[in-house]
Amino acid sequence: MTERAATPPPGPAPAPDRASGEGPGALWLLTLARVRLFYREPSTLFWTFIFPVLLTVALGIAFRSRPPEPVAIGVVAGPGAAEARSALTGQPDVKVTVLDEAAARAALRTGRVAVVVVPGASPVLRFDPTRPESRLARVVADDLLERAAGRRDVLTPRQDTVTEAGSRYVDFLIPGLLGMNIMSTGLWGIGWVIAELRQKKLLKRLAATPMRRWHFLFSFAVVRLLFLAVEVPFLIGFGMLVFGTPFQGSALALALLALLGAAAFSGLGLLIASRASNQQTVGGLINLVLLPMMILSGVFFSSANFPDVMQPLVKALPLTALNEGMRAVLNDGASLAAVAPQCLLLLGTALVSFAVALRIFRWS
Amino acid sequence: MPDLAIRCRGLVKRYPPAVTAVDGLDLEVARGECFGLLGPNGAGKTTTVEILEGLLAPSGGEVEVLGRRWGEDAAGLRERIGLTLQETHLYEKLTARELVQLFRALYRRGRDVDEVLRMVSLEEKASSWYERLSGGQKQRLAVAVALVGDPELLFLDEPTTGLDPQSRRQLWDVVTELKRRGKTVLLTTHYMDEAERLCDRVAIVDHGKVIALGTPRALVAAHVGQEIVEFQLDGAADGDEAAFAALPAVQAVRRVAGGWQLVTDQVHLAIPALLGSLTARGQAAVALSTHRATLEDVFVTLTGRRLRD
Ligand SMILES: Nc1ncnc2c1ncn2[C@@H]1O[C@H](COP(=O)(O)OP(=O)(O)OP(=O)(O)O)[C@@H](O)[C@H]1O
Ligand SMILES: [Mg+2]
């Protein structure tokens, strides 16, 4: 055995070795692989691009700003009903219906009318003070009846109607959905994918090659960045075109926020997936991080709704920082300096999560 | 000092609390050698190989691969070895060629992508997604990926399990060709014919230890005779071990699952004697057969168990 090892190998000379550096580099091919895996998997395309748009459309339609609702007034049939009716009609934003007693009660209860007028020498206004539109309708009905009865106004203020840009629900919603999208693509796109690679022992197989570990991780970062550059303008552009949502502030500030947000959530995704050998475990952990933030961080409704004791917690969440920052830039025209605290929080999250994840990362 | 591709001493791997997968294993593999690790399920073959590959940390013992330790120059060593894991999954939605290209790019030097695909006869499947390859094709692709860095030392963990006969033979050709080029191959297998055909030397592993080591021929000669006569007795009759052993030309007698084995070097004497003796006692032999002793018989002799149950 020693002899045979000492003799030079028989047979034809080995094929000449390829010169080093020939062909595309490892970093490039690893990145290309990730891009290919992305677009060859239609479901990831759907969740990244189509789903947020569908969600925006659905919610945008459901909560669209309607033209002002007419004030619905019911009049109980009987003596004086005709006079009351003519006193109340004639206004463009008032709708009057004459109903018998039982129907009037039912209409008030179900909200088809907001106030019921019982005509007579001393008319009665029946309304529900817990409902804002009912209180409004009482004032309107009272005003019209008084005027018809001969009241003279002493002061007639000029009316000046405005609609603030960025105050509609869809304006609130788009930055929130954008934040949520950056969060879920970071957590799922990094965490879930790495868990899958570990479970399939593909991480182990790659670790058995001379692959530079940072090339592998960097390929994920490059691809995240690439898709961020599509994802963010796509959703904002969609909002601007279809719903006329505003973009008041600095584009640079928005880009920085998106970048830092993506880094923070990619870092968290990597951290979650750094040791677990089971993909289901990682899926559960991701949801554990993702769902509370979706509720607390002001995606669908303002986080100001939570009580004061919870605010320090809410404010410390990276998604809150991302959402607040992007809302400030898009809707309120905030500058880069104004969103610096949010940027710092995201940067801190990214640095800490990456540092810990890389320390404890397991390849097999 | 001999030029060794692999040297390990007193290798131990424990999985607390109760499992000792490798239990003081010694191994020396010369450069240019094709070495086989044989053993039943759970013997510790994969664990041993993964420690040698630098993928698992041993609980104890020393490992030297191509003259280096894993702690010294892991990156340099990785350039020089290639391997297949016992179970391989590659990226499902990349094509065979894209996968080989990707792995090629991870090595500083290596072989031509198409040449490697041709070696494992996957040229026609080069543009198919990994997930659309058959099990055997996936396994051959794993070998292609192991070869593309042009390794000096190749580890193959059960490379032919589940392959059809033609693909197995093709893989044997690949290994033979590597040997011809002076490469070292360490493979694990459950197929004795494969080990006898490919391996210069084999180690039989059981319970995490090497229980026999040598060339296939030498192991057979040392642990079993030349020929094996195997038979069962008809009905419930029980054989008489001493009587079998006393037959002419019979060197050893073993009781195996459901029957008996006689080791002999002269079948033409042993069989008539056996049949005569059985007839004299009013018994009959069924399922009588003979075969040349193989590594499988070595294994049965050494452990009293069969390799595959
Ligand atoms: N991660 C682990 N934790 C606990 N025990 C393990 C682990 N990995 C392997 N083992 C145990 O170590 C022993 C050796 O396993 P190993 O995979 O090395 O066997 P093998 O010889 O390759 O078997 P096979 O022929 O089935 O591939 C087995 O008993 C197995 O159950
Ligand atoms: Mg094994």
XYZ file of C-alpha atoms and ligand atoms in Angstrom:
705
model
C 0.000 0.000 0.000
C 2.871 2.332 0.748
C 4.575 1.314 -2.481
C 1.567 1.952 -4.639
C 1.055 5.322 -3.050
C 4.657 6.263 -3.779
C 4.466 5.456 -7.488
C 3.205 8.254 -9.697
C -0.328 7.718 -10.956
C -0.429 5.649 -14.136
C -2.615 6.456 -17.094
C -2.879 9.647 -19.099
C -1.905 12.900 -17.493
C -4.748 14.588 -15.646
C -6.713 17.107 -17.649
C -5.157 20.549 -17.328
C -6.527 22.495 -14.413
C -8.654 25.463 -15.115
C -6.878 28.679 -14.307
C -8.184 30.299 -11.174
C -10.642 33.080 -11.633
C -11.889 31.764 -14.939
C -15.635 31.900 -15.458
C -18.103 33.847 -13.390
C -17.277 34.362 -9.733
C -18.817 32.623 -6.783
C -20.548 35.715 -5.458
C -22.137 36.382 -8.819
C -23.370 32.805 -9.288
C -24.686 32.571 -5.739
C -26.618 35.780 -6.312
C -27.841 34.633 -9.698
C -29.024 31.389 -8.095
C -31.093 33.341 -5.572
C -32.620 35.497 -8.299
C -33.509 32.429 -10.347
C -35.004 30.659 -7.350
C -37.076 33.738 -6.701
C -38.616 34.173 -10.098
C -39.023 30.438 -10.679
C -41.214 30.255 -7.595
C -44.433 32.040 -8.562
C -45.767 32.058 -5.007
C -42.935 34.263 -3.734
C -43.613 36.674 -6.574
C -47.231 36.750 -5.514
C -46.539 37.393 -1.838
C -43.940 40.062 -2.532
C -45.605 42.080 -5.260
C -49.181 41.099 -5.939
C -50.484 40.497 -2.431
C -49.707 43.967 -1.008
C -51.281 45.565 -4.065
C -54.430 43.470 -3.708
C -54.577 44.336 -0.030
C -54.210 48.025 -0.796
C -56.925 47.902 -3.420
C -59.332 46.013 -1.172
C -58.782 48.212 1.863
C -58.579 51.365 -0.224
C -62.000 50.632 -1.670
C -63.548 49.577 1.624
C -62.353 52.700 3.419
C -62.433 55.180 0.543
C -63.440 58.747 1.429
C -67.077 59.035 0.458
C -68.853 62.284 -0.483
C -70.457 63.668 2.683
C -73.394 61.470 3.705
C -76.768 63.252 3.700
C -78.334 63.675 7.100
C -81.271 61.224 7.326
C -84.291 62.607 9.213
C -87.486 60.675 9.885
C -90.804 62.399 10.447
C -93.627 60.581 12.246
C -96.830 60.661 10.196
C -99.748 62.531 11.738
C -100.925 66.088 12.212
C -98.228 68.601 11.373
C -96.129 66.051 9.468
C -96.509 67.862 6.136
C -95.399 71.204 7.641
C -92.425 69.640 9.375
C -91.479 67.927 6.187
C -91.477 71.062 4.109
C -89.514 72.890 6.826
C -86.798 70.215 6.704
C -86.514 69.720 2.948
C -84.813 71.989 0.488
C -81.323 71.483 1.903
C -79.034 69.493 -0.450
C -77.486 67.342 2.294
C -80.673 66.457 4.149
C -82.962 63.540 3.344
C -86.412 63.425 4.897
C -88.719 60.386 5.157
C -92.220 60.303 6.598
C -92.883 57.129 8.570
C -95.515 55.814 10.952
C -94.592 55.512 14.621
C -93.388 51.882 14.595
C -91.458 52.237 11.354
C -89.805 55.413 12.662
C -88.574 53.621 15.794
C -87.225 50.758 13.724
C -85.496 53.128 11.280
C -83.789 54.965 14.136
C -82.694 51.740 15.748
C -81.157 50.357 12.548
C -79.536 53.635 11.587
C -81.576 54.288 8.416
C -82.497 57.624 9.934
C -80.342 59.457 12.434
C -83.054 61.447 14.148
C -86.837 61.221 14.341
C -89.038 64.326 14.456
C -92.390 63.911 16.184
C -94.290 66.979 14.910
C -96.786 68.918 17.013
C -97.139 72.172 18.870
C -93.976 71.363 20.804
C -92.096 68.955 18.525
C -89.939 66.148 19.910
C -86.506 65.226 18.547
C -85.745 61.584 19.209
C -82.093 60.597 18.796
C -79.282 58.406 20.125
C -76.589 60.524 21.813
C -74.030 57.703 21.652
C -73.964 57.927 17.879
C -72.074 60.913 16.463
C -74.197 61.078 13.291
C -77.326 61.030 15.435
C -76.118 63.976 17.501
C -75.268 65.831 14.290
C -78.691 65.105 12.798
C -80.390 66.433 15.945
C -78.563 69.755 15.579
C -79.399 69.985 11.869
C -83.104 69.165 12.429
C -83.333 71.569 15.329
C -81.707 74.322 13.273
C -84.035 73.844 10.297
C -87.198 73.700 12.424
C -86.216 76.848 14.351
C -85.522 78.734 11.146
C -88.845 77.634 9.622
C -90.515 78.845 12.810
C -89.050 82.294 12.196
C -85.680 82.436 13.980
C -83.344 85.092 12.627
C -79.604 84.370 12.476
C -77.438 87.141 13.869
C -74.100 85.868 12.663
C -73.539 84.246 9.249
C -69.932 82.968 9.058
C -68.451 82.378 5.600
C -67.806 78.665 4.956
C -64.358 77.449 3.867
C -64.091 73.719 3.166
C -60.689 71.972 2.924
C -59.399 68.377 2.597
C -55.884 67.890 4.025
C -53.612 65.812 1.754
C -52.439 62.701 3.582
C -55.343 62.603 5.967
C -57.343 59.858 4.284
C -57.275 56.227 5.413
C -55.563 55.055 2.248
C -52.802 57.607 2.873
C -52.331 56.077 6.300
C -52.537 52.555 4.941
C -49.948 52.596 2.137
C -46.891 53.321 4.325
C -48.116 50.722 6.808
C -48.471 48.072 4.123
C -45.062 48.991 2.790
C -43.571 48.529 6.259
C -45.382 45.244 6.700
C -44.130 44.066 3.329
C -40.537 44.954 4.147
C -40.923 43.111 7.428
C -42.416 39.943 5.989
C -40.074 39.693 3.011
C -37.141 40.135 5.401
C -38.316 37.579 7.933
C -39.686 34.994 5.509
C -37.287 35.639 2.648
C -34.245 35.187 4.866
C -35.387 33.188 7.890
C -37.664 30.693 6.213
C -35.366 30.146 3.247
C -32.311 29.550 5.413
C -34.268 27.158 7.616
C -35.266 25.242 4.507
C -31.673 25.063 3.298
C -30.532 23.788 6.678
C -33.280 21.204 6.925
C -32.420 19.919 3.461
C -28.732 19.759 4.439
C -27.944 22.078 1.582
C -26.239 24.447 4.016
C -24.078 21.551 5.121
C -23.288 20.656 1.521
C -22.287 24.234 0.766
C -20.250 24.454 3.948
C -18.286 21.429 2.700
C -17.013 23.485 -0.232
C -14.445 26.272 -0.005
C -17.290 28.772 -0.371
C -16.631 31.961 1.530
C -19.342 32.173 4.145
C -19.790 35.879 3.596
C -20.347 35.332 -0.134
C -23.323 33.193 0.723
C -24.832 35.680 3.152
C -23.980 38.599 0.924
C -25.864 36.992 -1.983
C -28.997 37.122 0.158
C -28.362 40.769 0.965
C -27.807 41.683 -2.689
C -31.036 40.017 -3.714
C -33.016 41.647 -0.890
C -31.698 44.996 -2.011
C -32.560 44.295 -5.610
C -36.133 43.409 -4.767
C -36.455 46.298 -2.350
C -35.603 48.592 -5.231
C -38.566 47.152 -7.132
C -40.968 46.543 -4.268
C -40.931 50.004 -2.674
C -41.335 52.192 -5.782
C -43.904 49.722 -7.074
C -46.218 50.012 -4.082
C -45.735 53.752 -3.590
C -46.195 54.369 -7.314
C -49.322 52.264 -7.272
C -50.747 54.278 -4.387
C -49.909 57.585 -6.076
C -51.383 56.578 -9.410
C -54.521 54.819 -8.257
C -55.368 56.588 -5.009
C -53.427 59.800 -5.417
C -51.527 59.226 -2.178
C -49.002 61.954 -1.383
C -45.208 61.882 -1.438
C -44.361 65.066 0.388
C -40.921 64.487 1.884
C -37.413 63.546 0.866
C -36.997 60.533 -1.416
C -33.564 60.008 0.086
C -35.033 59.739 3.568
C -37.573 57.213 2.330
C -34.902 55.142 0.587
C -32.763 55.146 3.708
C -35.685 54.097 5.883
C -36.584 51.270 3.515
C -32.973 50.118 3.363
C -32.498 50.155 7.119
C -35.865 48.504 7.624
C -34.931 45.724 5.216
C -31.586 45.311 6.975
C -33.251 45.172 10.394
C -35.796 42.546 9.378
C -33.270 40.516 7.371
C -31.076 40.498 10.461
C -33.985 39.335 12.603
C -34.813 36.663 10.010
C -31.227 35.448 10.064
C -31.219 35.460 13.851
C -34.420 33.450 14.060
C -33.044 30.898 11.610
C -29.509 30.816 12.929
C -29.770 27.571 14.890
C -33.121 25.837 14.500
C -32.826 22.655 12.451
C -36.550 22.421 11.822
C -38.305 24.631 9.323
C -41.632 24.491 11.174
C -39.985 25.812 14.331
C -38.635 28.729 12.367
C -42.046 29.363 10.807
C -43.577 29.516 14.272
C -40.880 31.870 15.542
C -41.343 34.164 12.554
C -45.058 34.420 13.231
C -44.320 35.076 16.879
C -42.270 38.112 15.866
C -44.406 39.202 12.950
C -47.977 39.051 14.235
C -47.581 41.219 17.365
C -45.822 43.876 15.308
C -48.523 43.783 12.673
C -51.028 44.678 15.402
C -48.974 46.962 17.643
C -46.939 48.898 15.119
C -49.703 50.740 13.325
C -50.129 48.936 10.022
C -53.918 49.032 9.719
C -54.768 51.443 12.537
C -52.804 53.983 14.485
C -50.688 52.659 17.349
C -51.816 55.726 19.310
C -54.933 53.672 20.105
C -52.949 51.617 22.613
C -52.890 52.833 26.215
C -50.035 55.002 27.421
C -48.440 52.239 29.486
C -47.871 50.247 26.311
C -46.430 53.110 24.313
C -42.762 52.607 25.329
C -43.004 48.998 24.110
C -44.837 49.987 20.941
C -42.276 52.690 20.196
C -39.372 50.283 20.635
C -40.602 47.927 17.909
C -38.694 48.194 14.641
C -41.872 48.091 12.579
C -43.260 51.080 14.518
C -40.116 53.020 13.688
C -40.305 52.034 10.045
C -44.013 52.853 9.708
C -43.801 56.147 11.577
C -40.737 57.172 9.598
C -42.288 56.389 6.246
C -45.592 58.040 7.165
C -43.765 61.141 8.268
C -41.854 61.287 4.995
C -44.723 60.451 2.657
C -47.613 62.246 4.361
C -46.051 65.017 6.424
C -43.048 65.885 4.287
C -40.496 65.020 6.950
C -36.827 65.574 6.185
C -33.994 63.117 6.735
C -33.102 64.814 9.996
C -36.667 64.483 11.246
C -36.660 60.701 10.854
C -33.158 60.226 12.274
C -34.446 58.577 15.509
C -36.364 55.975 13.501
C -33.328 55.352 11.285
C -31.121 54.850 14.326
C -33.510 52.375 15.907
C -33.598 50.330 12.696
C -29.828 50.501 12.312
C -29.392 49.316 15.892
C -31.762 46.393 15.347
C -29.881 45.423 12.195
C -26.435 45.589 13.790
C -27.358 43.680 16.929
C -29.317 40.957 15.154
C -26.629 40.377 12.500
C -23.843 40.328 15.067
C -25.608 37.769 17.254
C -26.833 35.686 14.307
C -23.364 35.385 12.797
C -21.892 34.336 16.145
C -24.361 31.546 16.751
C -25.071 30.494 13.158
C -25.034 26.739 12.491
C -24.257 25.395 9.049
C -25.434 21.833 9.622
C 6.561 8.202 6.848
C 4.032 6.867 4.376
C 2.167 9.364 2.278
C -1.285 9.178 3.780
C -4.444 10.805 2.493
C -6.298 10.083 5.730
C -5.045 9.185 9.148
C -7.190 9.031 12.223
C -6.534 7.615 15.669
C -8.881 6.828 18.496
C -11.761 8.634 16.845
C -14.774 8.981 19.157
C -18.121 10.624 18.596
C -20.692 10.674 21.359
C -24.219 11.983 21.176
C -25.176 12.562 24.784
C -26.666 11.062 26.746
C -26.519 7.505 25.506
C -25.213 7.165 21.949
C -21.600 6.460 21.069
C -21.696 6.531 17.294
C -17.934 6.135 16.808
C -16.004 4.346 19.503
C -12.234 4.577 19.146
C -11.791 4.134 15.416
C -8.372 4.015 13.733
C -7.930 4.393 10.004
C -5.126 4.965 7.527
C -5.825 5.501 3.856
C -2.917 5.859 1.442
C -2.906 8.365 -1.383
C -4.159 6.883 -4.607
C -6.070 4.210 -2.776
C -9.750 3.391 -3.035
C -10.867 2.535 0.458
C -14.232 1.084 1.474
C -16.075 1.391 4.777
C -18.557 -1.432 5.216
C -20.958 -2.016 8.017
C -24.602 -2.435 8.947
C -27.043 0.423 9.487
C -26.013 2.565 12.413
C -22.451 1.231 12.481
C -21.048 4.760 12.451
C -19.898 5.021 8.841
C -21.562 8.325 8.029
C -20.499 9.811 11.337
C -16.885 8.782 10.695
C -16.904 10.128 7.175
C -18.434 13.455 8.206
C -15.773 13.889 10.872
C -13.086 13.203 8.272
C -14.782 15.756 5.998
C -14.562 18.381 8.719
C -18.344 18.673 8.977
C -18.690 17.187 12.455
C -16.452 17.805 15.419
C -15.228 14.569 17.022
C -15.639 14.059 20.766
C -12.126 12.666 20.864
C -9.233 11.405 18.760
C -7.008 12.811 16.068
C -7.767 13.403 12.411
C -5.352 14.283 9.658
C -6.538 14.735 6.094
C -4.025 15.211 3.273
C -1.418 15.863 5.927
C -3.387 18.641 7.618
C -5.698 19.020 10.545
C -9.091 20.642 10.144
C -8.216 23.279 12.691
C -5.158 24.413 10.747
C -6.294 25.189 7.252
C -9.931 24.319 6.692
C -10.330 26.542 3.633
C -7.250 25.071 1.958
C -8.434 21.534 2.657
C -11.908 22.219 1.289
C -10.330 23.152 -2.052
C -8.771 19.697 -2.218
C -11.633 17.413 -1.223
C -14.956 16.553 -2.811
C -17.856 14.721 -1.261
C -21.378 13.443 -1.457
C -23.509 13.367 1.663
C -25.568 10.253 2.310
C -28.660 12.293 1.557
C -28.371 15.196 -0.835
C -30.845 17.926 -1.690
C -29.760 20.671 -4.033
C -31.696 23.774 -5.057
C -34.970 22.401 -6.415
C -35.480 25.012 -9.092
C -32.028 25.212 -10.601
C -31.072 23.070 -13.577
C -28.448 20.365 -13.415
C -26.006 22.520 -15.349
C -26.657 25.600 -13.219
C -25.983 23.562 -10.094
C -22.712 22.154 -11.379
C -21.706 25.639 -12.556
C -22.495 27.069 -9.147
C -20.372 24.497 -7.349
C -17.616 24.902 -9.934
C -17.498 28.599 -9.122
C -16.963 27.857 -5.439
C -13.589 26.209 -6.152
C -10.484 28.008 -7.279
C -9.712 25.291 -9.820
C -11.796 22.465 -11.174
C -13.115 20.543 -14.102
C -15.210 21.497 -17.063
C -18.928 21.576 -16.246
C -20.078 19.684 -19.330
C -17.350 17.100 -18.974
C -18.481 16.335 -15.439
C -22.105 16.081 -16.532
C -21.014 13.685 -19.252
C -19.133 11.523 -16.746
C -22.373 10.828 -14.894
C -24.418 10.654 -18.140
C -26.581 13.647 -17.383
C -25.885 15.614 -20.581
C -29.485 15.119 -21.681
C -30.812 16.330 -18.354
C -28.503 19.333 -18.159
C -31.391 21.790 -18.573
C -33.867 20.038 -16.295
C -34.702 21.460 -12.920
C -33.298 19.454 -10.036
C -36.791 18.715 -8.707
C -37.681 17.059 -12.003
C -34.788 14.569 -11.940
C -35.394 10.990 -10.845
C -33.899 9.760 -7.577
C -31.009 8.063 -9.325
C -30.347 11.088 -11.531
C -30.242 13.312 -8.452
C -27.707 10.987 -6.913
C -25.548 11.077 -10.017
C -25.760 14.845 -10.036
C -24.535 14.825 -6.441
C -21.499 12.910 -7.668
C -20.984 15.398 -10.499
C -21.079 18.227 -7.973
C -18.530 16.355 -5.849
C -16.204 15.977 -8.830
C -16.357 19.454 -10.282
C -13.705 20.871 -7.942
C -11.295 18.208 -9.232
C -10.608 16.879 -5.720
C -7.495 14.972 -4.694
C -9.583 13.133 -2.145
C -13.171 12.137 -2.751
C -15.642 10.946 -0.106
C -18.694 9.066 -1.351
C -21.289 8.098 1.260
C -23.356 5.272 -0.210
C -23.060 6.602 -3.750
C -24.854 3.699 -5.413
C -27.700 2.957 -3.000
C -30.886 3.105 -5.016
C -29.219 3.228 -8.433
C -30.191 0.871 -11.234
C -27.556 -1.678 -12.298
C -26.475 0.359 -15.285
C -26.016 3.541 -13.282
C -24.100 1.634 -10.631
C -21.712 0.276 -13.202
C -21.318 3.755 -14.622
C -20.432 5.102 -11.220
C -17.894 2.324 -10.801
C -16.318 3.527 -14.038
C -16.128 7.044 -12.640
C -14.338 5.762 -9.531
C -12.010 3.572 -11.584
C -11.122 6.543 -13.749
C -10.352 8.641 -10.652
C -8.108 5.901 -9.330
C -6.298 5.838 -12.638
C -5.661 9.543 -12.239
C -4.118 8.937 -8.846
C -6.977 10.338 -6.766
C -7.915 8.915 -3.402
C -11.461 7.693 -2.840
C -13.131 6.798 0.445
C -16.551 5.263 -0.014
C -19.133 3.627 2.191
C -21.377 0.941 0.833
C -23.662 -1.906 1.738
C -22.909 -3.739 -1.491
C -20.220 -6.352 -1.112
C -19.749 -6.838 -4.818
C -19.122 -3.112 -5.124
C -16.487 -3.146 -2.400
C -14.808 -6.235 -3.830
C -14.707 -4.717 -7.227
C -13.675 -1.133 -6.481
C -11.802 -1.092 -3.223
C -8.124 -1.784 -2.756
C -8.818 -2.234 0.925
C -11.900 -2.285 3.083
C -12.592 -1.791 6.752
C -15.565 -3.514 8.295
C -17.108 -1.272 10.920
C -19.506 -2.338 13.622
C -20.629 -0.431 16.715
C -18.265 2.390 15.839
C -15.118 0.262 15.647
C -13.101 -1.327 12.860
C -13.489 -5.052 13.354
C -11.591 -6.185 10.252
C -9.279 -4.525 7.784
C -7.523 -5.618 4.630
C -7.926 -6.319 0.938
C -11.242 -8.003 0.139
C -9.489 -11.253 -0.855
C -7.326 -11.336 2.250
C -10.333 -10.733 4.507
C -12.244 -13.554 2.903
C -9.268 -15.893 3.121
C -8.565 -14.989 6.726
C -12.069 -15.111 8.138
C -13.930 -17.640 6.028
C -12.879 -20.439 3.719
C -13.187 -20.611 -0.009
C -16.728 -21.884 -0.447
C -19.915 -21.759 1.565
C -22.581 -24.470 1.515
C -25.909 -23.225 2.768
C -29.018 -25.317 3.490
C -32.108 -25.670 5.629
C -33.507 -28.817 7.171
C -36.898 -30.055 6.100
C -39.668 -29.734 8.673
C -39.051 -29.164 12.343
C -35.959 -31.384 12.513
C -33.021 -29.897 14.352
C -29.489 -30.350 13.028
C -26.597 -31.704 14.998
C -23.749 -29.186 14.901
C -21.088 -31.657 15.992
C -22.128 -34.114 13.303
C -21.880 -31.450 10.593
C -18.462 -30.389 11.816
C -17.234 -33.951 11.633
C -18.055 -34.237 7.933
C -15.061 -34.531 5.598
C -13.638 -31.259 4.159
C -15.848 -29.098 6.391
C -13.814 -26.457 8.211
C -16.521 -24.647 10.127
C -20.228 -24.822 10.853
C -22.476 -21.882 11.551
C -26.104 -21.632 12.390
C -27.652 -18.754 10.426
C -31.176 -17.443 10.347
C -33.386 -20.459 9.576
C -30.572 -22.746 8.470
C -26.948 -23.812 8.438
C -23.726 -22.806 6.733
C -20.744 -25.069 6.175
C -17.404 -23.568 5.229
C -15.317 -25.794 3.021
C -12.564 -25.728 0.454
C -13.802 -28.838 -1.350
C -17.475 -28.617 -2.225
C -17.380 -31.838 -4.208
C -16.523 -33.778 -1.043
C -18.575 -31.853 1.458
C -21.946 -32.009 -0.277
C -22.151 -35.782 -0.878
C -21.020 -36.358 2.692
C -23.655 -33.959 4.008
C -26.459 -35.526 1.994
C -25.393 -39.045 3.021
C -25.317 -38.109 6.661
C -28.741 -36.480 6.521
C -30.291 -39.481 4.714
C -28.858 -41.800 7.343
C -30.729 -39.851 10.025
C -33.932 -39.712 7.976
C -33.640 -35.932 7.402
C -33.638 -34.005 4.147
C -32.002 -30.745 3.089
C -33.986 -28.053 1.320
C -32.790 -24.815 -0.292
C -29.313 -26.244 -0.665
C -26.891 -23.826 -2.336
C -23.231 -23.042 -2.550
C -21.351 -19.824 -3.248
C -17.849 -18.488 -3.231
C -17.182 -16.826 0.086
C -17.608 -13.057 -0.024
C -17.206 -10.098 2.272
C -20.765 -10.709 3.319
C -19.657 -14.030 4.770
C -16.797 -12.270 6.495
C -19.297 -9.971 8.072
C -21.579 -12.786 9.157
C -18.628 -14.647 10.624
C -17.409 -11.645 12.537
C -20.689 -10.389 13.900
C -23.119 -13.259 13.629
C -25.426 -10.900 11.791
C -26.129 -10.142 8.203
C -25.170 -6.830 6.662
C -28.605 -6.017 5.469
C -31.526 -7.425 7.370
N -27.402 13.671 15.549
C -27.447 12.478 16.171
N -27.910 12.386 17.421
C -27.964 11.199 18.057
N -27.557 10.041 17.510
C -27.082 10.067 16.265
C -26.999 11.275 15.529
N -26.493 11.004 14.305
C -26.262 9.678 14.293
N -26.610 9.105 15.462
C -26.484 7.675 15.830
O -25.168 7.287 15.602
C -25.120 5.967 15.095
C -24.288 5.927 13.830
O -24.956 6.584 12.784
P -24.371 6.683 11.318
O -25.252 7.585 10.544
O -22.932 7.054 11.393
O -24.511 5.199 10.805
P -24.179 4.594 9.371
O -23.148 3.558 9.580
O -23.865 5.649 8.401
O -25.542 3.876 9.023
P -26.297 3.711 7.596
O -25.713 2.526 6.951
O -27.706 3.461 8.017
O -26.113 4.966 6.843
C -26.548 5.540 14.900
O -26.911 4.706 15.982
C -27.334 6.812 14.938
O -28.594 6.598 15.499
Mg -24.691 6.293 6.694
